[in-house]
Short mmCIF file of C-alpha atoms and ligand atoms in Angstrom, two decimals:
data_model
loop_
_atom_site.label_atom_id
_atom_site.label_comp_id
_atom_site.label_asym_id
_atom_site.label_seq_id
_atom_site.Cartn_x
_atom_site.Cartn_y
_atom_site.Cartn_z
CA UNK Q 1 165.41 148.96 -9.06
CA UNK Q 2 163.56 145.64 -8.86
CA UNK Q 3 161.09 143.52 -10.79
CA UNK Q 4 157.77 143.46 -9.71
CA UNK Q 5 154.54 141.36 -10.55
CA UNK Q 6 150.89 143.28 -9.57
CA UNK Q 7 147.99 140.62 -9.79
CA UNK Q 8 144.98 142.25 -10.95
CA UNK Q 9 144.48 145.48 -12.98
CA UNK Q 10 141.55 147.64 -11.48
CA UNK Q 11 140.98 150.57 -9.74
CA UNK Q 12 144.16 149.76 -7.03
CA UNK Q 13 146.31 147.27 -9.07
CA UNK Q 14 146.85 149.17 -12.04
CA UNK Q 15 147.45 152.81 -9.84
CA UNK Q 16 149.84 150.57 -7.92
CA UNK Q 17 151.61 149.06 -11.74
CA UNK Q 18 151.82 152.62 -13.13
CA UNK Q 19 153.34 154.40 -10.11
CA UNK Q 20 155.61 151.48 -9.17
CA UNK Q 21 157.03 152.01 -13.04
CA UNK Q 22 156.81 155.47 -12.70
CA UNK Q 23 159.12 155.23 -9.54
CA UNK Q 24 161.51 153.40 -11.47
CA UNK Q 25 161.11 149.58 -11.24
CA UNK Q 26 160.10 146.62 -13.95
CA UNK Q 27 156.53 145.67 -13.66
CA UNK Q 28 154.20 143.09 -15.05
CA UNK Q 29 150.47 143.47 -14.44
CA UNK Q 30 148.26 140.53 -14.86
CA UNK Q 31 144.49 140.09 -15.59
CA UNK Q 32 142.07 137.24 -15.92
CA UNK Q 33 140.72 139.73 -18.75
CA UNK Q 34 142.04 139.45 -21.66
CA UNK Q 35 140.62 142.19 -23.73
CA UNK Q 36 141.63 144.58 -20.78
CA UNK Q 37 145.30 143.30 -21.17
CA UNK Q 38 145.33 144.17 -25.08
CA UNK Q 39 143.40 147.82 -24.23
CA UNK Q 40 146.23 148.49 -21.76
CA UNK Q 41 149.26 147.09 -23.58
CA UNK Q 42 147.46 149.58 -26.52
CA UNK Q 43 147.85 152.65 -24.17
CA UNK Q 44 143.78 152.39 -23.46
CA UNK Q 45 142.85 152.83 -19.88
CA UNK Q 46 139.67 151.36 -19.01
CA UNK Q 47 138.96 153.61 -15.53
CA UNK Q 48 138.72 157.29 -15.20
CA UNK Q 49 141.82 158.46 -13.06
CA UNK Q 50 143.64 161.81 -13.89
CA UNK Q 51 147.49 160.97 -14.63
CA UNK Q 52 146.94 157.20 -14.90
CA UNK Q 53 146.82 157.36 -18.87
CA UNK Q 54 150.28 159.74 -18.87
CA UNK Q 55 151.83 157.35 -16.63
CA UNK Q 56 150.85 154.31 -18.77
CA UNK Q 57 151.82 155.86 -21.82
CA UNK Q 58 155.45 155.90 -20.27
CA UNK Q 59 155.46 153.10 -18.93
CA UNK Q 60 155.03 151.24 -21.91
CA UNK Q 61 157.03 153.86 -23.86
CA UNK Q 62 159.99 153.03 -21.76
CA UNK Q 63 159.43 149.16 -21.80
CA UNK Q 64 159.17 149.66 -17.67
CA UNK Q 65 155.49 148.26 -17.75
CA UNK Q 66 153.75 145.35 -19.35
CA UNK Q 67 150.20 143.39 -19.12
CA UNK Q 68 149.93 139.51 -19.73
CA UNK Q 69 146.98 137.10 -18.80
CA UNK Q 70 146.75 135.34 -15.90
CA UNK Q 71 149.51 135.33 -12.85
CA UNK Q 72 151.81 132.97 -13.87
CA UNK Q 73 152.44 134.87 -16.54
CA UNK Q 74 153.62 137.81 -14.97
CA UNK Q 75 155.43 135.89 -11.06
CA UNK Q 76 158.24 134.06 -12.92
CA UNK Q 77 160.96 135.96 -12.84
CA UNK Q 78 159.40 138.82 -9.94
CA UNK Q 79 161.17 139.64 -6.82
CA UNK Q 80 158.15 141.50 -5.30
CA UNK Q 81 154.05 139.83 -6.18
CA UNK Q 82 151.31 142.61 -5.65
CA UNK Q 83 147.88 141.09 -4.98
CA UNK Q 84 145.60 143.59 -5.99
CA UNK Q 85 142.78 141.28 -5.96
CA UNK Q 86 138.56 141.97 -5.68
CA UNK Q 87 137.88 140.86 -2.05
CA UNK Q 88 133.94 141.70 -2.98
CA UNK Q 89 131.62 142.01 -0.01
CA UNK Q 90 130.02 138.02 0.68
CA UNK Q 91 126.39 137.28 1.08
CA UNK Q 92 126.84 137.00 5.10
CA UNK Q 93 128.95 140.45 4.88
CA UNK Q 94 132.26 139.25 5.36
CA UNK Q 95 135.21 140.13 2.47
CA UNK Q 96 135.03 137.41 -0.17
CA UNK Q 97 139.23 136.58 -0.54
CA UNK Q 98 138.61 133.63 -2.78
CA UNK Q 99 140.30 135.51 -5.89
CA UNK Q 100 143.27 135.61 -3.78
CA UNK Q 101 142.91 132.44 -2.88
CA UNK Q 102 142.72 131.28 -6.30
CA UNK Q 103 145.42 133.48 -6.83
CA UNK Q 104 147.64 131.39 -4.52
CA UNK Q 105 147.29 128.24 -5.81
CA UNK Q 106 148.33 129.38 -8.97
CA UNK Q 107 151.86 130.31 -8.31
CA UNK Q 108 152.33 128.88 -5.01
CA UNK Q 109 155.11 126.23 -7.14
CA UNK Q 110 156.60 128.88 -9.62
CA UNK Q 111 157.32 131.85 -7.51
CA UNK Q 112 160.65 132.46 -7.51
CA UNK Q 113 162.36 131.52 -3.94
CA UNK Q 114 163.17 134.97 -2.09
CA UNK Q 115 160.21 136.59 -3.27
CA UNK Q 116 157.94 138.53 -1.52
CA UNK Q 117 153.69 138.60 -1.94
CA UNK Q 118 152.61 141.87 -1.02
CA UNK Q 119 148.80 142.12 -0.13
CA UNK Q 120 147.17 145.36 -1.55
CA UNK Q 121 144.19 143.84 -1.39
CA UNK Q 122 141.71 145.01 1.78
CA UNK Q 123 141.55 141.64 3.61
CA UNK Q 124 139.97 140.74 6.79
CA UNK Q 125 142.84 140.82 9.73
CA UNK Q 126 144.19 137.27 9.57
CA UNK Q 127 144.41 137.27 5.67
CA UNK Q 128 148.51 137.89 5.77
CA UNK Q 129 148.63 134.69 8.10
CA UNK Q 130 146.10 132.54 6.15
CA UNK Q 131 148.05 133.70 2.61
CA UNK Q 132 151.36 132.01 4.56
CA UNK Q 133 150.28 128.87 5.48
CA UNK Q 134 148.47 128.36 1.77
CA UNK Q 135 151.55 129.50 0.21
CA UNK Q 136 153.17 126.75 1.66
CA UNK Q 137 156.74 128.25 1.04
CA UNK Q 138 158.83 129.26 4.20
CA UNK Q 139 161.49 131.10 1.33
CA UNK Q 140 158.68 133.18 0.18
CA UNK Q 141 157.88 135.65 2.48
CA UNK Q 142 153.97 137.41 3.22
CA UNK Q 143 153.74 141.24 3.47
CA UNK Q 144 150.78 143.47 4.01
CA UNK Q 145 150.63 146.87 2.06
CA UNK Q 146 147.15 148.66 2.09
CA UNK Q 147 146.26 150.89 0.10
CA UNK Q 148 144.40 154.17 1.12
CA UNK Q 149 143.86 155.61 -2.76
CA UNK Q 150 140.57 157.41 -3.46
CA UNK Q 151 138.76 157.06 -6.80
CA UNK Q 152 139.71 159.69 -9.46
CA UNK Q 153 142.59 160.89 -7.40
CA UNK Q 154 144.58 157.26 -6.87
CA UNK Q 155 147.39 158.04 -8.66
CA UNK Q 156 148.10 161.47 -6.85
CA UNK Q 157 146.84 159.46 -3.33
CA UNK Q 158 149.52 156.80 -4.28
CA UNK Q 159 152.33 159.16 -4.61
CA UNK Q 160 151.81 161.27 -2.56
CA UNK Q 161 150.68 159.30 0.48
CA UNK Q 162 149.99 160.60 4.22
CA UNK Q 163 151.93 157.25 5.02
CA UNK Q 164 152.91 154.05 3.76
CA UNK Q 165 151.47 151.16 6.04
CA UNK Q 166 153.75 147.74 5.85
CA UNK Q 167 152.64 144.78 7.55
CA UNK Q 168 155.30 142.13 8.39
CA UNK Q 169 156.39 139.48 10.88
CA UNK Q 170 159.39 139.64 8.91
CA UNK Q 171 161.96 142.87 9.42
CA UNK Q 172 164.15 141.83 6.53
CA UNK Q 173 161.15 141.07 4.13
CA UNK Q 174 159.38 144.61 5.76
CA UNK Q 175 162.99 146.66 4.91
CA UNK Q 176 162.79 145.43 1.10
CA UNK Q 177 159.36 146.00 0.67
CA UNK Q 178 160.20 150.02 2.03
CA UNK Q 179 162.64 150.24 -0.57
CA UNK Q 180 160.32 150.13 -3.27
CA UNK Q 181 158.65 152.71 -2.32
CA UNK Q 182 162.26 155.30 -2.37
CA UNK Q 183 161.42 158.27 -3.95
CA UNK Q 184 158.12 159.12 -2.47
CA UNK Q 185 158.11 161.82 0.40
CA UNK Q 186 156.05 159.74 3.11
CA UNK Q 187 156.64 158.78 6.84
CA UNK Q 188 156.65 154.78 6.63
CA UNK Q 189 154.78 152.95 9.34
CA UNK Q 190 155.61 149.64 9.96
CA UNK Q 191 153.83 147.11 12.37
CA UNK Q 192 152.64 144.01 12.60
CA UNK Q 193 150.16 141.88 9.54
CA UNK Q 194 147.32 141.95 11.99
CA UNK Q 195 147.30 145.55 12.94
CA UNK Q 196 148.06 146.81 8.93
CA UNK Q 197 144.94 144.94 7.92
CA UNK Q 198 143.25 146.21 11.03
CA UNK Q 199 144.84 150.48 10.12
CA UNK Q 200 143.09 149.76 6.17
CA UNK Q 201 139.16 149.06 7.65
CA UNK Q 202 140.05 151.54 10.65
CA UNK Q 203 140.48 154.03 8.09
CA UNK Q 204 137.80 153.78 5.63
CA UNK Q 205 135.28 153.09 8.60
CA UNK Q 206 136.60 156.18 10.68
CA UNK Q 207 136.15 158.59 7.39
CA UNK Q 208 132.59 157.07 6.84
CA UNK Q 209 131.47 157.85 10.45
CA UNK Q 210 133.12 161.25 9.68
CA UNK Q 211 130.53 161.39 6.84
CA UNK Q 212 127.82 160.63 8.98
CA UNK Q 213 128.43 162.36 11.52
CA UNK Q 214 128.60 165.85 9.26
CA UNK Q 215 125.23 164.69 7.97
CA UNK Q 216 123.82 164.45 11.22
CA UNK Q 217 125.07 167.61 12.17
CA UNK Q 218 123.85 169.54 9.62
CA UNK Q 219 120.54 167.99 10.26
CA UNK Q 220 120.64 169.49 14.02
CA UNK Q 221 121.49 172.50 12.53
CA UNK Q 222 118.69 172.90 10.38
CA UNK Q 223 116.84 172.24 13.57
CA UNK Q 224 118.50 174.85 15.83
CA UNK Q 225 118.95 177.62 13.54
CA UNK Q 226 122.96 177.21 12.71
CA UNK Q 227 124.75 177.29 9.66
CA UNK Q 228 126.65 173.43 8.55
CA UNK Q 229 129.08 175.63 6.97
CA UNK Q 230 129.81 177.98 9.65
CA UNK Q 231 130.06 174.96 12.13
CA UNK Q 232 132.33 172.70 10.44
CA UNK Q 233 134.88 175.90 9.73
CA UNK Q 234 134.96 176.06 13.69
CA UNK Q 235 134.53 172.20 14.18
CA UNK Q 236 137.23 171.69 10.95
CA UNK Q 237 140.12 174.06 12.70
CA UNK Q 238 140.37 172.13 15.50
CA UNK Q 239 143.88 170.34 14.46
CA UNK Q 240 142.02 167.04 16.39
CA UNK Q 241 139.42 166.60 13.82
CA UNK Q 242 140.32 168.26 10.78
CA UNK Q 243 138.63 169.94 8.04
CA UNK Q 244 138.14 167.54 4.97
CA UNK Q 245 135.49 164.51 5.36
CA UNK Q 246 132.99 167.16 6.20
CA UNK Q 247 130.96 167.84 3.48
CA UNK Q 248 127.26 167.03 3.98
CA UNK Q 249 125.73 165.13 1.07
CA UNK Q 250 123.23 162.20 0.24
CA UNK Q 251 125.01 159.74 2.61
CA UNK Q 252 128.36 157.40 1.42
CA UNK Q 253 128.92 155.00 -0.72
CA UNK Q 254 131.39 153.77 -3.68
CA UNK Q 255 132.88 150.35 -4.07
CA UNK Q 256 134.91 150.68 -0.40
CA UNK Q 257 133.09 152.28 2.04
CA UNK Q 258 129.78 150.01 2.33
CA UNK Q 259 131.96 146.58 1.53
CA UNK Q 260 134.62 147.65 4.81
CA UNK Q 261 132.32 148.69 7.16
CA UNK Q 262 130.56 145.46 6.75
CA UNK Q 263 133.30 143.65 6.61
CA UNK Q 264 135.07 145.13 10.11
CA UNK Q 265 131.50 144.82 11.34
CA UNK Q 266 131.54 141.24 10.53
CA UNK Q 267 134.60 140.43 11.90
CA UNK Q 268 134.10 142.34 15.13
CA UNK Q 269 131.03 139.80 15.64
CA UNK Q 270 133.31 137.05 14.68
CA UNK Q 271 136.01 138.30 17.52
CA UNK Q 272 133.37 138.42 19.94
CA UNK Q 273 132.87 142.62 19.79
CA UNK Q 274 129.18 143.86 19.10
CA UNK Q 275 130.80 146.64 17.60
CA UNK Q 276 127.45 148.92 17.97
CA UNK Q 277 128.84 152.31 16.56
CA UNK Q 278 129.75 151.20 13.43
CA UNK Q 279 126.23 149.51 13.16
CA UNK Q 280 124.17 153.06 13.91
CA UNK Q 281 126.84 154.50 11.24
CA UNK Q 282 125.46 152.37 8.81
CA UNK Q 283 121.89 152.57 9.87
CA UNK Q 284 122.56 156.56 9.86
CA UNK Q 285 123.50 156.25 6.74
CA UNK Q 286 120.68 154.60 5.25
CA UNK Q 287 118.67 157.20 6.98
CA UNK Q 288 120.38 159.85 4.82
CA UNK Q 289 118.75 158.36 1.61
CA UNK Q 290 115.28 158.98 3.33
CA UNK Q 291 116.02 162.41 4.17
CA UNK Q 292 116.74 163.65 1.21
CA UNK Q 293 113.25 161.80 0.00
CA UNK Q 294 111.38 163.49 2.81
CA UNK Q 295 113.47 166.55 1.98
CA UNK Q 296 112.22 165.91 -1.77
CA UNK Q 297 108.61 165.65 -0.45
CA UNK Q 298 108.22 169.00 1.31
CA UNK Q 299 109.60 170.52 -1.77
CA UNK Q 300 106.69 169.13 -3.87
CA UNK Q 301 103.77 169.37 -1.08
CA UNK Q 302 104.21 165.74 -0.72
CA UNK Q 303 103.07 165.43 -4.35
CA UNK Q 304 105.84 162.91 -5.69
CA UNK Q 305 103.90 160.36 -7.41
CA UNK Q 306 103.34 161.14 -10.89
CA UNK Q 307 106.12 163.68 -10.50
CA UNK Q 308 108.93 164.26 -12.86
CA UNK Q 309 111.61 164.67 -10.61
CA UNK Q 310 115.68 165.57 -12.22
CA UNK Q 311 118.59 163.60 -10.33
CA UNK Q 312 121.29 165.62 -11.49
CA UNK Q 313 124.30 163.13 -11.00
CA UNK Q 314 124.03 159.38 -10.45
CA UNK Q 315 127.79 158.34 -9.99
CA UNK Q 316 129.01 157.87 -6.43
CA UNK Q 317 131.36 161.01 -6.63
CA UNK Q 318 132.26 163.90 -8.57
CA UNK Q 319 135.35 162.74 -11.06
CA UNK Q 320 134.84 159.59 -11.25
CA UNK Q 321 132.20 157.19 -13.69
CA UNK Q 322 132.14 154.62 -10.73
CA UNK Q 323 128.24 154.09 -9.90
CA UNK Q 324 128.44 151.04 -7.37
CA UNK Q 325 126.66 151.61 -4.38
CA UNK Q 326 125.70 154.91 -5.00
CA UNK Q 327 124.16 157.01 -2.75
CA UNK Q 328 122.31 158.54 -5.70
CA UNK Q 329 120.98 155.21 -6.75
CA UNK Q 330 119.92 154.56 -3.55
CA UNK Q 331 117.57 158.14 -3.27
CA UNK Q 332 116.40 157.45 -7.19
CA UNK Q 333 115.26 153.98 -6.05
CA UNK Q 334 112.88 155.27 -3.20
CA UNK Q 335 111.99 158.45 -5.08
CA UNK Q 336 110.84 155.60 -7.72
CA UNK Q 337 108.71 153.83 -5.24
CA UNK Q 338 106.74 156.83 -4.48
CA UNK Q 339 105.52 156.80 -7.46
CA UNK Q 340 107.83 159.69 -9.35
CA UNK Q 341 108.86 159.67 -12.87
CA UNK Q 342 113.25 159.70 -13.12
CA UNK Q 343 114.84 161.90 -15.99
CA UNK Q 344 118.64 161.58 -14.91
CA UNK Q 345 121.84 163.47 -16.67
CA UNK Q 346 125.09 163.19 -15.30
CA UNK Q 347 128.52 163.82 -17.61
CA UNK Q 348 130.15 161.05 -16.73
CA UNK Q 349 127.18 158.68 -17.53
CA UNK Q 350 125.75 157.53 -21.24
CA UNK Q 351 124.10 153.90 -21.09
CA UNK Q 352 120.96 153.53 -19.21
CA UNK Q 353 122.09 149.44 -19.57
CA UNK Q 354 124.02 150.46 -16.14
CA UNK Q 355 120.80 151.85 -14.31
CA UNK Q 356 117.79 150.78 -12.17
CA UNK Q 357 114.69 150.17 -14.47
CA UNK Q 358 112.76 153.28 -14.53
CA UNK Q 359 115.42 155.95 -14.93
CA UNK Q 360 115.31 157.40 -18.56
CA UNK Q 361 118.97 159.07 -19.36
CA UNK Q 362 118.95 162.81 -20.64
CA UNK Q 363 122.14 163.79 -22.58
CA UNK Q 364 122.15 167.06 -20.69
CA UNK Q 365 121.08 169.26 -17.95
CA UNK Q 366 118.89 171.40 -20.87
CA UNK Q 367 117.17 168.02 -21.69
CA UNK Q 368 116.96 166.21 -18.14
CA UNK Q 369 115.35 170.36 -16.87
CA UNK Q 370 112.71 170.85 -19.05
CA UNK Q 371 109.21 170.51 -17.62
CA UNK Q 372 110.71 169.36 -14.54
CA UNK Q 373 108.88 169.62 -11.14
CA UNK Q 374 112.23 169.37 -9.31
CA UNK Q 375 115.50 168.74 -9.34
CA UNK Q 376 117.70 166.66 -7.03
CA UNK Q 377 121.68 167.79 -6.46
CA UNK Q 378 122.91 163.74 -5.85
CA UNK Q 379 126.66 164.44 -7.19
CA UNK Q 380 128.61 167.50 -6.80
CA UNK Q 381 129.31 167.76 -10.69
CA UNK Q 382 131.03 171.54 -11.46
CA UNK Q 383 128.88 171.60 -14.35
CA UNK Q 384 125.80 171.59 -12.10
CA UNK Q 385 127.14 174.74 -10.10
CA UNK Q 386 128.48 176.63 -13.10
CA UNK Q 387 124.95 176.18 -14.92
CA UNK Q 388 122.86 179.46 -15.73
CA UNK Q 389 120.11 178.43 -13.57
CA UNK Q 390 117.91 181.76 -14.38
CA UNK Q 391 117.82 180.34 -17.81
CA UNK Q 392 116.98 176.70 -16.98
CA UNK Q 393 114.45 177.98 -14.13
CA UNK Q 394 112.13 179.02 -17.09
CA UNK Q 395 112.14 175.29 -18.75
CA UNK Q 396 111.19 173.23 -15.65
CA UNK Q 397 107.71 173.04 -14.86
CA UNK Q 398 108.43 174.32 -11.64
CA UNK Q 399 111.53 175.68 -9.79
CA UNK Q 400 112.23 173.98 -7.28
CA UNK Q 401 115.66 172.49 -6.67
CA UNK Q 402 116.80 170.27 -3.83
CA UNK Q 403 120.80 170.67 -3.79
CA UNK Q 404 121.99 167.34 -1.21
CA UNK Q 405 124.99 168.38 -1.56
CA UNK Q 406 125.63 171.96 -1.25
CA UNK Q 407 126.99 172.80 -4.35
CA UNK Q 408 124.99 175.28 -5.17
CA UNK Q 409 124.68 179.42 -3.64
CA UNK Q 410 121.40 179.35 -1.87
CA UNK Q 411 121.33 182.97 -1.72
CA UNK Q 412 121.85 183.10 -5.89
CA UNK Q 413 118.74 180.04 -6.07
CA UNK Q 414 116.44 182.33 -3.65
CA UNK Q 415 116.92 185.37 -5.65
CA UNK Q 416 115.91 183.33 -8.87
CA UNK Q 417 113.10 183.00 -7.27
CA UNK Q 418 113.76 178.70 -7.08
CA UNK Q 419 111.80 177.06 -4.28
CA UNK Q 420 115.68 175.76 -2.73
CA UNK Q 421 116.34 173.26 -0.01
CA UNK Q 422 119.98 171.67 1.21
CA UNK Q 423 121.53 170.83 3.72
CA UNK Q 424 121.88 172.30 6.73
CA UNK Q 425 122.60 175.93 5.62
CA UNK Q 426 120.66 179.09 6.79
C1 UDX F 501 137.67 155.61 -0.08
C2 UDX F 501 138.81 156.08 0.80
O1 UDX F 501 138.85 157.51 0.83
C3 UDX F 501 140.14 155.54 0.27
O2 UDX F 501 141.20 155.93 1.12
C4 UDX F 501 140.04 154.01 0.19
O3 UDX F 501 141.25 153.45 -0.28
C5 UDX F 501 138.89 153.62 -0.71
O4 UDX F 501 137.67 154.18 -0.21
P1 UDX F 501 136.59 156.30 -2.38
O5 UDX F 501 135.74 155.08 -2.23
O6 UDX F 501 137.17 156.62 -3.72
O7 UDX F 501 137.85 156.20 -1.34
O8 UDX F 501 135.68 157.53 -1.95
P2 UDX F 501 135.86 158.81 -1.03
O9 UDX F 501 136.43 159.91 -1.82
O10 UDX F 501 136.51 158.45 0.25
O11 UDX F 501 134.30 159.13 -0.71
C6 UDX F 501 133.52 158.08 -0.13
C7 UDX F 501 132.06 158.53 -0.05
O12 UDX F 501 131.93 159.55 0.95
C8 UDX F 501 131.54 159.11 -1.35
O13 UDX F 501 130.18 158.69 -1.54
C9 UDX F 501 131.60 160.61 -1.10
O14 UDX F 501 130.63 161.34 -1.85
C10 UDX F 501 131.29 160.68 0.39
N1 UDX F 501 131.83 161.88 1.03
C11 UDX F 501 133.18 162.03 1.14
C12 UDX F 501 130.96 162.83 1.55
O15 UDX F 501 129.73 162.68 1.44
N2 UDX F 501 131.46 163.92 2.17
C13 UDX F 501 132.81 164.13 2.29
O16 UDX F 501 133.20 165.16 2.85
C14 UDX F 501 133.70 163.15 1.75
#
């Protein structure tokens, strides 16, 4: 087993601490934050991910896992240095690396010769060679090691992985960064630094278009007379193109999706590629906001101003509290500029301090129902399909419900009597 640094303790560094204990080895996690270092060396996890507070909980227990401030607290003694580092979206819509930059200069003197940085951060292709030559250590070799973990899932995503990417110009340096990983059940693909940064924003930008592409459809099939869930059980068998990533909904979003697609965008440009498909993907999905406005529209007679509409979810995703770049923030900002009044509940959300101006919070779907004109599906919440809508019919003003992400049975809503909309189903 080895010793291991991870730089960084979010969403992907400390997934990446906890498993890498879990699977057996000595880890340090470092953070700039200080009070997030004492809530974690306390057992307190700051992010909702099932498993991650189990895992923590042993880690410490067995003295396999430990947080300090700052990187050169955690590098000095560490065969292996994780940098799971923000690489936030810039102004011009390339990926911001100056955090691993920073990073860098920090222990470029007091790494320990022999070790190995491995980049978990998603970096623009070029990163792995531009973290080498500011490293300026040829005994310290540079490895990329994306991560593909979804929010609320990323501990399950990390061990149990569809495949392990490694980047390396360096076989030996590629071998011992494998080894780490022994013990989880995953076919290991190893290539060059250029094309593992390049598999990372392939990815994300491939499931996106995915995304869009579902919404799209189910638009034509509202158009044409077909069912979106009939379709995409013939479209999803096809062992080609697969059956998840096709669930119609308000459009994507979350703190990966809209950052990478930008950012591959960007660097397409940069290359010399107009890389026009991803551009109409994002466009589309802007689009997708409007629809469900427009959709929201017909529902009321076009009578949104002055209306008190119910967004029933707000985070980016069911199981998670993450609301950056939410789709559902996106529709609740236009839906405000026409004019409507915003009573929002969703269970995994209980400040308003974290929400556009305008939305009041209700503590539940009883509260955020009554005298309602309609209400907006925005996150597929179980709570919002288990509900006894007969009962909360009678409280809204009227019942109407527009469901953007299928979650509910239209044919149950109909018989209630709601005025119903969604996506693409007959
Ligand atoms: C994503 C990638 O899945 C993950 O591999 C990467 O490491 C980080 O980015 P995440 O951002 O957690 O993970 O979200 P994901 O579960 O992929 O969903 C992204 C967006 O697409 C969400 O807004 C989600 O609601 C939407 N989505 C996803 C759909 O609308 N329909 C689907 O069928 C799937």
């Amino acid at each position: 087993m080895n010793t291991v640094a991870v730089i960084g303790a979010g969403y992907v560094g400390l997934t990446t601490a906890t498993c890498l204990a879990h699977l057996g080895h000595t880890v340090t996690c470092a953070d700039i934050n200080e009070t997030r270092v004492d809530e974690l060396n306390n057992g307190q996890v700051p992010i909702h991910e099932s498993r991650l507070p189990e895992l923590l909980q042993d880690g410490l227990f067995q003295q396999t896992l430990k947080f300090v401030v700052g990187a050169r607290q955690a590098v000095t003694n560490s065969e292996f240095v994780f940098l799971c580092l923000p690489t936030p979206q810039g102004d011009d819509g390339r990926a911001d690396i100056s955090a691993i930059s920073q990073v860098i200069e920090e222990i470029r003197e007091i790494i320990p010769a022999g070790s190995i940085i491995v980049n978990k951060s998603t970096t623009p292709v070029g990163t792995n060679a531009a973290i080498q030559s500011l490293i300026q250590r040829d005994d310290v070799a540079v490895v990329s090691n994306p991560e593909f973990l979804r929010e609320g899932v990323a501990v399950t995503d990390f061990l149990q992985p569809d495949r392990i990417v490694i980047g390396a110009t360096d076989p030996e340096a590629a071998q011992k960064v494998t080894s780490l990983y022994n013990g989880i059940d995953a076919p290991i693909i190893t290539v060059d630094p250029a094309s593992a940064e390049t598999i990372k924003y392939a990815t994300n930008s491939f499931l996106a278009t995915k995304v869009s592409f579902v919404n799209a459809l189910a638009a034509v099939c509202e158009a044409v007379g077909a069912d979106i869930e009939s379709v995409t059980r013939g479209l999803g068998s096809d062992q080609r193109i697969g059956s998840r990533f096709l669930q119609p909904g308000p459009g994507w979003g979350g703190s990966c999706f809209p950052k990478d697609m930008q950012a591959l965008v960007r660097m397409a440009d940069d290359a010399g590629y107009q890389f026009d498909l991803l551009r109409a993907v994002i466009e589309a999905n802007e689009q997708q906001f409007v629809r469900i406005v427009s959709k929201a529209e017909q529902l009321t007679d076009d009578k949104l101003a002055g209306a008190t509409i119910t967004l029933l979810g707000l985070t980016f995703k069911a199981h998670t509290d993450d609301l950056r770049n939410s789709p559902a923030i996106e529709v609740a900002n236009l839906l405000s500029a026409k004019g409507a009044r915003l009573i929002a509940y969703d269970p995994m959300v209980d400040s308003e301090a974290a929400l556009p101006e305008g939305i009041e919070l209700a503590q539940n779907m009883e509260q955020a129902l009554a005298d309602s004109d309609i209400a907006v599906i925005l996150t597929e919440w179980p709570e919002f399909a288990r509900a006894n809508w007969g009962a909360l019919r009678d409280s809204m003003n009227a019942p109407r419900v527009l469901d953007a992400r299928n979650a509910l049975d239209r044919h149950a809503m109909l018989d209630l009597g709601f005025q119903y909309d969604d996506l693409g189903r007959t």
